[in-house]
PDB file of C-alpha atoms in Angstrom:
ATOM      1  CA  MET A   1      11.415  29.627  -6.377  1.00  0.00           C
ATOM      2  CA  TYR A   2      13.369  26.414  -5.851  1.00  0.00           C
ATOM      3  CA  TRP A   3      11.630  25.608  -2.571  1.00  0.00           C
ATOM      4  CA  GLN A   4       8.195  26.408  -4.013  1.00  0.00           C
ATOM      5  CA  THR A   5       8.867  23.945  -6.811  1.00  0.00           C
ATOM      6  CA  ALA A   6      10.291  21.411  -4.355  1.00  0.00           C
ATOM      7  CA  THR A   7       7.181  21.706  -2.149  1.00  0.00           C
ATOM      8  CA  SER A   8       5.001  21.116  -5.203  1.00  0.00           C
ATOM      9  CA  HIS A   9       6.981  17.990  -6.038  1.00  0.00           C
ATOM     10  CA  LEU A  10       6.832  16.704  -2.464  1.00  0.00           C
ATOM     11  CA  THR A  11       3.051  17.124  -2.536  1.00  0.00           C
ATOM     12  CA  LYS A  12       2.934  15.090  -5.730  1.00  0.00           C
ATOM     13  CA  ASP A  13       5.201  12.486  -4.163  1.00  0.00           C
ATOM     14  CA  PHE A  14       2.821  12.133  -1.222  1.00  0.00           C
ATOM     15  CA  LEU A  15      -0.153  11.861  -3.580  1.00  0.00           C
ATOM     16  CA  SER A  16       1.631   9.232  -5.666  1.00  0.00           C
ATOM     17  CA  ALA A  17       2.410   7.206  -2.507  1.00  0.00           C
ATOM     18  CA  VAL A  18      -1.277   7.309  -1.503  1.00  0.00           C
ATOM     19  CA  LEU A  19      -2.319   6.231  -4.997  1.00  0.00           C
ATOM     20  CA  PHE A  20       0.381   3.561  -4.959  1.00  0.00           C
ATOM     21  CA  ILE A  21      -1.066   2.102  -1.750  1.00  0.00           C
ATOM     22  CA  ALA A  22      -4.647   2.439  -3.002  1.00  0.00           C
ATOM     23  CA  SER A  23      -3.867   0.607  -6.242  1.00  0.00           C
ATOM     24  CA  PHE A  24      -2.687  -2.473  -4.333  1.00  0.00           C
ATOM     25  CA  TRP A  25      -5.288  -2.204  -1.560  1.00  0.00           C
ATOM     26  CA  LYS A  26      -7.169  -5.121  -3.127  1.00  0.00           C
ATOM     27  CA  GLY A  27      -4.020  -6.894  -4.289  1.00  0.00           C
ATOM     28  CA  ASP A  28      -4.702  -9.865  -2.005  1.00  0.00           C
ATOM     29  CA  ASP A  29      -7.863 -10.705  -3.907  1.00  0.00           C
ATOM     30  CA  ILE A  30      -5.967 -12.359  -6.761  1.00  0.00           C
ATOM     31  CA  LEU A  31      -4.097 -14.646  -4.343  1.00  0.00           C
ATOM     32  CA  SER A  32      -5.517 -17.963  -3.170  1.00  0.00           C
ATOM     33  CA  ASP A  33      -6.505 -18.302   0.496  1.00  0.00           C
ATOM     34  CA  GLN A  34      -3.537 -20.606   1.032  1.00  0.00           C
ATOM     35  CA  GLY A  35      -1.236 -18.156  -0.724  1.00  0.00           C
ATOM     36  CA  LYS A  36      -2.369 -15.349   1.600  1.00  0.00           C
ATOM     37  CA  LYS A  37      -1.824 -17.533   4.651  1.00  0.00           C
ATOM     38  CA  ASP A  38       1.643 -18.604   3.480  1.00  0.00           C
ATOM     39  CA  LEU A  39       2.688 -15.040   2.691  1.00  0.00           C
ATOM     40  CA  TYR A  40       1.369 -13.671   5.960  1.00  0.00           C
ATOM     41  CA  SER A  41       3.052 -16.471   7.913  1.00  0.00           C
ATOM     42  CA  TYR A  42       6.319 -15.752   6.124  1.00  0.00           C
ATOM     43  CA  PHE A  43       6.468 -12.181   7.369  1.00  0.00           C
ATOM     44  CA  ARG A  44       5.235 -12.781  10.878  1.00  0.00           C
ATOM     45  CA  ALA A  45       7.372 -15.854  11.571  1.00  0.00           C
ATOM     46  CA  GLU A  46       9.981 -15.186  14.208  1.00  0.00           C
ATOM     47  CA  ASN A  47      11.315 -18.722  14.476  1.00  0.00           C
ATOM     48  CA  LEU A  48      12.852 -18.699  10.997  1.00  0.00           C
ATOM     49  CA  SER A  49      16.539 -17.953  10.835  1.00  0.00           C
ATOM     50  CA  ASN A  50      17.810 -15.809   7.999  1.00  0.00           C
ATOM     51  CA  ALA A  51      19.309 -18.894   6.357  1.00  0.00           C
ATOM     52  CA  ASP A  52      15.977 -20.758   6.511  1.00  0.00           C
ATOM     53  CA  ARG A  53      13.877 -17.846   5.271  1.00  0.00           C
ATOM     54  CA  GLU A  54      13.397 -18.210   1.530  1.00  0.00           C
ATOM     55  CA  THR A  55      13.253 -15.229  -0.791  1.00  0.00           C
ATOM     56  CA  LEU A  56       9.728 -14.700  -2.104  1.00  0.00           C
ATOM     57  CA  ASP A  57       9.350 -14.250  -5.853  1.00  0.00           C
ATOM     58  CA  PHE A  58       6.543 -11.704  -6.105  1.00  0.00           C
ATOM     59  CA  MET A  59       6.659 -11.901  -9.887  1.00  0.00           C
ATOM     60  CA  ARG A  60       5.252 -15.423  -9.650  1.00  0.00           C
ATOM     61  CA  LEU A  61       2.586 -14.243  -7.211  1.00  0.00           C
ATOM     62  CA  TYR A  62       1.237 -11.812  -9.812  1.00  0.00           C
ATOM     63  CA  PHE A  63       2.334 -13.369 -13.094  1.00  0.00           C
ATOM     64  CA  ASN A  64       2.874 -16.927 -14.251  1.00  0.00           C
ATOM     65  CA  ASP A  65       4.838 -17.671 -17.402  1.00  0.00           C
ATOM     66  CA  GLU A  66       3.201 -21.100 -17.565  1.00  0.00           C
ATOM     67  CA  GLN A  67      -0.235 -19.567 -18.174  1.00  0.00           C
ATOM     68  CA  SER A  68      -1.730 -19.448 -21.645  1.00  0.00           C
ATOM     69  CA  ILE A  69      -0.482 -16.476 -23.644  1.00  0.00           C
ATOM     70  CA  ALA A  70      -4.002 -14.968 -23.687  1.00  0.00           C
ATOM     71  CA  TYR A  71      -4.379 -15.093 -19.884  1.00  0.00           C
ATOM     72  CA  PHE A  72      -0.815 -13.861 -19.402  1.00  0.00           C
ATOM     73  CA  ALA A  73      -1.434 -10.920 -21.761  1.00  0.00           C
ATOM     74  CA  LEU A  74      -4.708 -10.109 -19.964  1.00  0.00           C
ATOM     75  CA  ASN A  75      -2.940 -10.121 -16.599  1.00  0.00           C
ATOM     76  CA  ILE A  76      -0.297  -7.689 -17.907  1.00  0.00           C
ATOM     77  CA  LEU A  77      -3.105  -5.566 -19.368  1.00  0.00           C
ATOM     78  CA  ARG A  78      -4.822  -5.292 -15.987  1.00  0.00           C
ATOM     79  CA  PHE A  79      -1.560  -4.505 -14.192  1.00  0.00           C
ATOM     80  CA  THR A  80      -0.654  -1.820 -16.765  1.00  0.00           C
ATOM     81  CA  PHE A  81      -4.118  -0.253 -16.556  1.00  0.00           C
ATOM     82  CA  ILE A  82      -3.890   0.094 -12.759  1.00  0.00           C
ATOM     83  CA  SER A  83      -0.330   1.440 -12.964  1.00  0.00           C
ATOM     84  CA  LEU A  84      -1.275   3.972 -15.634  1.00  0.00           C
ATOM     85  CA  LEU A  85      -4.208   5.210 -13.552  1.00  0.00           C
ATOM     86  CA  ILE A  86      -1.721   6.094 -10.806  1.00  0.00           C
ATOM     87  CA  GLY A  87       0.472   8.059 -13.225  1.00  0.00           C
ATOM     88  CA  LEU A  88      -2.445   9.834 -14.894  1.00  0.00           C
ATOM     89  CA  SER A  89      -3.988  10.774 -11.547  1.00  0.00           C
ATOM     90  CA  ILE A  90      -0.734  12.385 -10.424  1.00  0.00           C
ATOM     91  CA  TYR A  91      -0.425  14.306 -13.701  1.00  0.00           C
ATOM     92  CA  VAL A  92      -4.066  15.453 -13.917  1.00  0.00           C
ATOM     93  CA  PHE A  93      -4.308  16.654 -10.312  1.00  0.00           C
ATOM     94  CA  SER A  94      -0.937  18.414 -10.513  1.00  0.00           C
ATOM     95  CA  ILE A  95      -2.374  20.911 -13.037  1.00  0.00           C
ATOM     96  CA  PRO A  96      -4.865  23.356 -11.471  1.00  0.00           C
ATOM     97  CA  GLY A  97      -8.290  23.080 -13.104  1.00  0.00           C
ATOM     98  CA  PHE A  98      -7.297  20.316 -15.526  1.00  0.00           C
ATOM     99  CA  ALA A  99      -9.435  17.636 -13.867  1.00  0.00           C
ATOM    100  CA  LEU A 100     -12.484  19.920 -14.028  1.00  0.00           C
ATOM    101  CA  GLN A 101     -11.734  20.700 -17.678  1.00  0.00           C
ATOM    102  CA  LEU A 102     -11.692  17.007 -18.555  1.00  0.00           C
ATOM    103  CA  LEU A 103     -15.007  16.499 -16.749  1.00  0.00           C
ATOM    104  CA  THR A 104     -16.777  19.437 -18.404  1.00  0.00           C
ATOM    105  CA  ASP A 105     -15.180  19.620 -21.861  1.00  0.00           C
ATOM    106  CA  SER A 106     -15.853  16.530 -23.975  1.00  0.00           C
ATOM    107  CA  ASP A 107     -13.414  17.633 -26.702  1.00  0.00           C
ATOM    108  CA  SER A 108     -10.544  17.966 -24.212  1.00  0.00           C
ATOM    109  CA  LEU A 109     -11.401  14.583 -22.708  1.00  0.00           C
ATOM    110  CA  TYR A 110     -11.491  12.975 -26.166  1.00  0.00           C
ATOM    111  CA  ARG A 111      -8.106  14.420 -27.205  1.00  0.00           C
ATOM    112  CA  PHE A 112      -6.559  13.479 -23.872  1.00  0.00           C
ATOM    113  CA  SER A 113      -7.951   9.920 -24.010  1.00  0.00           C
ATOM    114  CA  GLU A 114      -6.876   9.512 -27.634  1.00  0.00           C
ATOM    115  CA  GLN A 115      -3.305  10.564 -26.826  1.00  0.00           C
ATOM    116  CA  VAL A 116      -3.118   8.232 -23.828  1.00  0.00           C
ATOM    117  CA  ALA A 117      -4.601   5.278 -25.706  1.00  0.00           C
ATOM    118  CA  SER A 118      -2.573   5.698 -28.900  1.00  0.00           C
ATOM    119  CA  ASP A 119       0.764   6.450 -27.262  1.00  0.00           C
ATOM    120  CA  GLY A 120       1.084   6.023 -23.509  1.00  0.00           C
ATOM    121  CA  PHE A 121      -0.975   2.926 -22.789  1.00  0.00           C
ATOM    122  CA  LEU A 122       0.349   0.956 -25.741  1.00  0.00           C
ATOM    123  CA  LYS A 123       3.934   1.931 -24.900  1.00  0.00           C
ATOM    124  CA  ALA A 124       3.574   1.057 -21.204  1.00  0.00           C
ATOM    125  CA  TYR A 125       1.851  -2.242 -22.010  1.00  0.00           C
ATOM    126  CA  LEU A 126       4.573  -3.345 -24.420  1.00  0.00           C
ATOM    127  CA  ILE A 127       7.307  -2.394 -21.928  1.00  0.00           C
ATOM    128  CA  ASN A 128       5.625  -4.310 -19.098  1.00  0.00           C
ATOM    129  CA  PHE A 129       4.904  -7.330 -21.311  1.00  0.00           C
ATOM    130  CA  ILE A 130       8.454  -7.530 -22.663  1.00  0.00           C
ATOM    131  CA  GLY A 131       9.923  -6.827 -19.214  1.00  0.00           C
ATOM    132  CA  VAL A 132       8.019  -9.669 -17.532  1.00  0.00           C
ATOM    133  CA  LYS A 133       8.738 -12.120 -20.356  1.00  0.00           C
ATOM    134  CA  LEU A 134      12.452 -11.276 -20.256  1.00  0.00           C
ATOM    135  CA  TYR A 135      12.458 -11.703 -16.485  1.00  0.00           C
ATOM    136  CA  PHE A 136      11.172 -15.270 -16.629  1.00  0.00           C
ATOM    137  CA  SER A 137      13.548 -16.128 -19.471  1.00  0.00           C
ATOM    138  CA  ARG A 138      16.452 -14.601 -17.569  1.00  0.00           C
ATOM    139  CA  ILE A 139      15.887 -16.396 -14.252  1.00  0.00           C
ATOM    140  CA  ARG A 140      15.386 -19.673 -16.093  1.00  0.00           C
ATOM    141  CA  ASP A 141      18.654 -19.419 -18.041  1.00  0.00           C
ATOM    142  CA  PHE A 142      20.793 -17.126 -15.846  1.00  0.00           C
ATOM    143  CA  PRO A 143      19.682 -17.192 -12.169  1.00  0.00           C
ATOM    144  CA  THR A 144      20.929 -14.067 -10.383  1.00  0.00           C
ATOM    145  CA  SER A 145      20.186 -12.147  -7.193  1.00  0.00           C
ATOM    146  CA  PRO A 146      16.906 -10.170  -6.903  1.00  0.00           C
ATOM    147  CA  TRP A 147      18.838  -6.880  -6.786  1.00  0.00           C
ATOM    148  CA  ALA A 148      20.598  -7.750 -10.050  1.00  0.00           C
ATOM    149  CA  ASN A 149      17.224  -8.645 -11.585  1.00  0.00           C
ATOM    150  CA  LEU A 150      15.807  -5.290 -10.471  1.00  0.00           C
ATOM    151  CA  ILE A 151      18.744  -3.372 -11.979  1.00  0.00           C
ATOM    152  CA  VAL A 152      18.488  -5.299 -15.265  1.00  0.00           C
ATOM    153  CA  ASP A 153      14.719  -4.742 -15.352  1.00  0.00           C
ATOM    154  CA  ILE A 154      15.060  -0.981 -14.841  1.00  0.00           C
ATOM    155  CA  SER A 155      17.861  -0.744 -17.428  1.00  0.00           C
ATOM    156  CA  THR A 156      15.798  -2.731 -19.946  1.00  0.00           C
ATOM    157  CA  LYS A 157      12.753  -0.550 -19.391  1.00  0.00           C
ATOM    158  CA  ILE A 158      14.776   2.654 -19.842  1.00  0.00           C
ATOM    159  CA  PHE A 159      16.110   1.334 -23.154  1.00  0.00           C
ATOM    160  CA  LEU A 160      12.622   0.227 -24.272  1.00  0.00           C
ATOM    161  CA  PHE A 161      11.079   3.532 -23.213  1.00  0.00           C
ATOM    162  CA  PHE A 162      13.521   5.551 -25.310  1.00  0.00           C
ATOM    163  CA  GLY A 163      13.208   3.146 -28.230  1.00  0.00           C
ATOM    164  CA  LEU A 164       9.400   2.999 -28.266  1.00  0.00           C
ATOM    165  CA  THR A 165       9.166   6.770 -27.770  1.00  0.00           C
ATOM    166  CA  ALA A 166      11.386   7.225 -30.841  1.00  0.00           C
ATOM    167  CA  ILE A 167       9.231   4.846 -32.887  1.00  0.00           C
ATOM    168  CA  SER A 168       6.047   6.573 -31.700  1.00  0.00           C
ATOM    169  CA  TYR A 169       7.346  10.042 -32.574  1.00  0.00           C
ATOM    170  CA  LEU A 170       8.496   8.892 -36.019  1.00  0.00           C
ATOM    171  CA  LEU A 171       5.088   7.331 -36.721  1.00  0.00           C
ATOM    172  CA  HIS A 172       3.299  10.494 -35.591  1.00  0.00           C
ATOM    173  CA  ALA A 173       5.566  12.573 -37.840  1.00  0.00           C
ATOM    174  CA  HIS A 174       4.950  10.270 -40.816  1.00  0.00           C
ATOM    175  CA  PHE A 175       1.205   9.625 -40.537  1.00  0.00           C
ATOM    176  CA  LEU A 176      -0.123  12.623 -38.581  1.00  0.00           C
ATOM    177  CA  GLY A 177       2.287  15.351 -39.668  1.00  0.00           C
ATOM    178  CA  SER A 178       3.472  15.980 -36.111  1.00  0.00           C
ATOM    179  CA  PHE A 179       6.833  17.768 -35.697  1.00  0.00           C
ATOM    180  CA  LYS A 180       6.119  19.354 -39.108  1.00  0.00           C
ATOM    181  CA  GLY A 181       6.577  15.893 -40.602  1.00  0.00           C
ATOM    182  CA  ASP A 182      10.326  16.143 -39.944  1.00  0.00           C
ATOM    183  CA  TYR A 183      11.840  12.867 -38.657  1.00  0.00           C
ATOM    184  CA  LEU A 184      14.969  14.568 -37.326  1.00  0.00           C
ATOM    185  CA  LEU A 185      12.878  17.121 -35.436  1.00  0.00           C
ATOM    186  CA  ALA A 186      10.867  14.265 -33.956  1.00  0.00           C
ATOM    187  CA  LEU A 187      13.997  12.492 -32.723  1.00  0.00           C
ATOM    188  CA  ARG A 188      15.428  15.702 -31.278  1.00  0.00           C
ATOM    189  CA  ALA A 189      12.272  16.144 -29.201  1.00  0.00           C
ATOM    190  CA  ILE A 190      12.796  12.860 -27.308  1.00  0.00           C
ATOM    191  CA  GLY A 191      15.490  14.082 -24.901  1.00  0.00           C
ATOM    192  CA  PRO A 192      13.731  17.297 -23.736  1.00  0.00           C
ATOM    193  CA  THR A 193      10.408  15.453 -23.472  1.00  0.00           C
ATOM    194  CA  ILE A 194      11.775  12.740 -21.189  1.00  0.00           C
ATOM    195  CA  TRP A 195      13.770  15.272 -19.151  1.00  0.00           C
ATOM    196  CA  ASN A 196      10.592  17.309 -18.537  1.00  0.00           C
ATOM    197  CA  ALA A 197       8.801  14.056 -17.698  1.00  0.00           C
ATOM    198  CA  LEU A 198      11.352  13.427 -14.934  1.00  0.00           C
ATOM    199  CA  LEU A 199      10.404  16.855 -13.569  1.00  0.00           C
ATOM    200  CA  LEU A 200       6.679  15.899 -13.815  1.00  0.00           C
ATOM    201  CA  LYS A 201       6.028  18.671 -16.342  1.00  0.00           C
ATOM    202  CA  ASN A 202       4.282  16.732 -19.137  1.00  0.00           C
ATOM    203  CA  LEU A 203       2.028  13.768 -19.856  1.00  0.00           C
ATOM    204  CA  THR A 204       5.007  11.487 -20.477  1.00  0.00           C
ATOM    205  CA  SER A 205       5.628  11.636 -16.717  1.00  0.00           C
ATOM    206  CA  ALA A 206       2.436   9.582 -16.249  1.00  0.00           C
ATOM    207  CA  TYR A 207       3.850   6.873 -18.530  1.00  0.00           C
ATOM    208  CA  LEU A 208       7.146   6.869 -16.611  1.00  0.00           C
ATOM    209  CA  VAL A 209       5.285   6.394 -13.330  1.00  0.00           C
ATOM    210  CA  CYS A 210       3.306   3.545 -14.893  1.00  0.00           C
ATOM    211  CA  VAL A 211       6.469   1.770 -16.021  1.00  0.00           C
ATOM    212  CA  ALA A 212       8.120   2.365 -12.625  1.00  0.00           C
ATOM    213  CA  VAL A 213       5.152   0.853 -10.779  1.00  0.00           C
ATOM    214  CA  GLY A 214       5.422  -2.112 -13.157  1.00  0.00           C
ATOM    215  CA  SER A 215       8.698  -2.958 -11.420  1.00  0.00           C
ATOM    216  CA  LEU A 216       6.998  -3.176  -8.028  1.00  0.00           C
ATOM    217  CA  PRO A 217       6.951  -7.015  -7.856  1.00  0.00           C
ATOM    218  CA  LEU A 218      10.706  -7.091  -8.483  1.00  0.00           C
ATOM    219  CA  PHE A 219      11.256  -4.430  -5.839  1.00  0.00           C
ATOM    220  CA  LEU A 220       9.236  -6.482  -3.331  1.00  0.00           C
ATOM    221  CA  THR A 221      11.242  -9.586  -4.252  1.00  0.00           C
ATOM    222  CA  ALA A 222      14.484  -7.695  -3.565  1.00  0.00           C
ATOM    223  CA  PHE A 223      12.849  -6.385  -0.385  1.00  0.00           C
ATOM    224  CA  SER A 224      12.217  -9.988   0.716  1.00  0.00           C
ATOM    225  CA  TYR A 225      15.794 -10.938  -0.191  1.00  0.00           C
ATOM    226  CA  TYR A 226      17.171  -8.104   1.956  1.00  0.00           C
ATOM    227  CA  MET A 227      14.978  -9.231   4.850  1.00  0.00           C
ATOM    228  CA  ARG A 228      16.519 -12.677   4.528  1.00  0.00           C
ATOM    229  CA  SER A 229      20.069 -11.322   4.625  1.00  0.00           C
ATOM    230  CA  ASN A 230      19.668  -8.572   7.242  1.00  0.00           C
ATOM    231  CA  ALA A 231      18.301  -9.601  10.632  1.00  0.00           C
ATOM    232  CA  SER A 232      17.842  -6.036  11.961  1.00  0.00           C
ATOM    233  CA  PHE A 233      15.909  -4.913   8.887  1.00  0.00           C
ATOM    234  CA  SER A 234      13.853  -8.113   9.025  1.00  0.00           C
ATOM    235  CA  ARG A 235      12.844  -7.438  12.650  1.00  0.00           C
ATOM    236  CA  LEU A 236      11.895  -3.833  11.785  1.00  0.00           C
ATOM    237  CA  VAL A 237       9.665  -4.860   8.865  1.00  0.00           C
ATOM    238  CA  ARG A 238       8.051  -7.647  10.892  1.00  0.00           C
ATOM    239  CA  ALA A 239       7.331  -5.225  13.734  1.00  0.00           C
ATOM    240  CA  ILE A 240       5.623  -2.759  11.370  1.00  0.00           C
ATOM    241  CA  PHE A 241       3.881  -5.601   9.520  1.00  0.00           C
ATOM    242  CA  LEU A 242       2.379  -7.055  12.715  1.00  0.00           C
ATOM    243  CA  TRP A 243       1.443  -3.584  14.023  1.00  0.00           C
ATOM    244  CA  LEU A 244      -0.700  -2.835  10.955  1.00  0.00           C
ATOM    245  CA  PRO A 245      -4.328  -4.059  11.320  1.00  0.00           C
ATOM    246  CA  PHE A 246      -4.311  -6.134   8.125  1.00  0.00           C
ATOM    247  CA  GLU A 247      -4.230  -9.738   9.294  1.00  0.00           C
ATOM    248  CA  GLY A 248      -4.880 -12.027   6.326  1.00  0.00           C
ATOM    249  CA  ARG A 249      -4.099  -9.149   3.955  1.00  0.00           C
ATOM    250  CA  PRO A 250      -0.307  -9.425   3.418  1.00  0.00           C
ATOM    251  CA  ILE A 251      -0.191  -7.505   0.109  1.00  0.00           C
ATOM    252  CA  ARG A 252      -2.160  -4.639   1.658  1.00  0.00           C
ATOM    253  CA  ALA A 253       0.261  -4.470   4.578  1.00  0.00           C
ATOM    254  CA  LEU A 254       3.259  -4.654   2.244  1.00  0.00           C
ATOM    255  CA  SER A 255       1.817  -1.922   0.019  1.00  0.00           C
ATOM    256  CA  VAL A 256       1.597   0.403   3.038  1.00  0.00           C
ATOM    257  CA  ILE A 257       5.185  -0.369   4.064  1.00  0.00           C
ATOM    258  CA  SER A 258       6.463  -0.124   0.484  1.00  0.00           C
ATOM    259  CA  GLY A 259       4.430   3.048  -0.078  1.00  0.00           C
ATOM    260  CA  ALA A 260       6.286   4.713   2.781  1.00  0.00           C
ATOM    261  CA  PHE A 261       9.668   3.729   1.282  1.00  0.00           C
ATOM    262  CA  TYR A 262       8.348   4.747  -2.151  1.00  0.00           C
ATOM    263  CA  ALA A 263       7.447   8.246  -0.870  1.00  0.00           C
ATOM    264  CA  VAL A 264      10.849   8.754   0.747  1.00  0.00           C
ATOM    265  CA  PHE A 265      12.661   7.516  -2.365  1.00  0.00           C
ATOM    266  CA  PHE A 266      10.728   9.792  -4.722  1.00  0.00           C
ATOM    267  CA  ALA A 267      11.048  12.764  -2.374  1.00  0.00           C
ATOM    268  CA  ILE A 268      14.841  12.419  -2.320  1.00  0.00           C
ATOM    269  CA  SER A 269      14.883  11.816  -6.104  1.00  0.00           C
ATOM    270  CA  SER A 270      12.724  14.894  -6.760  1.00  0.00           C
ATOM    271  CA  ILE A 271      14.961  17.195  -4.709  1.00  0.00           C
ATOM    272  CA  PHE A 272      18.060  15.780  -6.429  1.00  0.00           C
ATOM    273  CA  ILE A 273      16.567  16.147  -9.934  1.00  0.00           C
ATOM    274  CA  LEU A 274      15.384  19.691  -9.235  1.00  0.00           C
ATOM    275  CA  GLY A 275      18.829  20.651  -7.944  1.00  0.00           C
ATOM    276  CA  LEU A 276      20.476  19.102 -10.993  1.00  0.00           C
ATOM    277  CA  GLY A 277      18.014  20.876 -13.272  1.00  0.00           C
ATOM    278  CA  ASN A 278      18.801  24.243 -11.685  1.00  0.00           C
ATOM    279  CA  LEU A 279      22.531  23.647 -12.105  1.00  0.00           C
ATOM    280  CA  MET A 280      22.047  22.739 -15.774  1.00  0.00           C
ATOM    281  CA  GLU A 281      19.879  25.824 -16.405  1.00  0.00           C
ATOM    282  CA  ALA A 282      22.486  28.034 -14.718  1.00  0.00           C
ATOM    283  CA  SER A 283      25.269  26.551 -16.839  1.00  0.00           C
ATOM    284  CA  PHE A 284      23.389  27.390 -20.048  1.00  0.00           C
ATOM    285  CA  LYS A 285      22.799  31.030 -19.109  1.00  0.00           C
TER     286      LYS A 285
END
C-alpha cells in the first residue's frame, strides 16, 4: 500500500517537473535581447573566478519594484496565473476521470472554477504580491544572503497561507454557511486541510504548488549564489548548461536544470511526508 501510494506521488512529481519546465519554456521572451545575452554569457563564462562572478538577482529579472503599481500588479497576476495552472494541472490529472468530467459537465466546471477563483487564485495572488513587495523592502533595508532571503520568503508564505486560509474559511462560514456556519469548526478544519494538501489529496495542494513555484526566482538567485561560492558545482552546472541546445535561451536552459533538481527534491519530500503520515496514523490507532 505504501509503495503504491509512493509510486503515485512520484508520478505526480515527474508530471509537476514537466509542467514546471513547460511554464518557463517561454520565460526568455520577457527579457531584453541584451539581458538574454548577459545571462547566457554569465553561465557559460569560464574565465570568471568565483570572486568575480556576481550573484544574479532573478527577482529583478522578472519583477521590478520601480515599476508603476499597476504594471507591477499585472506582472504578479501573470506569474500567479502560470503558477496556478501548474498546480491545478497536477491536481486535475491526479484524479482518474476528473479532467473528462470538467470537460463534459458544465456544472462541475462552473463549481470548480468558482472555488478556484474565489479562494485559491485570490489567496495565491495576495501571497505572491506581499512576498515580492516584502523581498524588495527587505533587501533595501536589511541586505542578507540569497539563502537567508529564500528561507524568510518561505517562512513568510507559510504564515500568510495559514492566515489567509483562516480568513477565507471564516468568511465562507459567515456568508455562505459553510462548516455549518460555525467559526470554530471552520478554524479546526485548517490543519487537516493543509496536511492533506501536503499529501496532494485535495484542491488546496494546487494552491500550495502555486505558492511554491512563486519562490522560483529566489531559488534561482540562491542557485546563482551557490555557483559563485562553489567551483565544482559551478563547473557541473556550466557543463549541463552548455550541453543543452538552448543557446540564447538562458531561462529555458535553467528551467530544465532547475526542473531536474525540483523533481528530485519533491520526490524525496513526498517519500518523507508519506512515511511521516504512516507513522502518525499508526500512533493514533
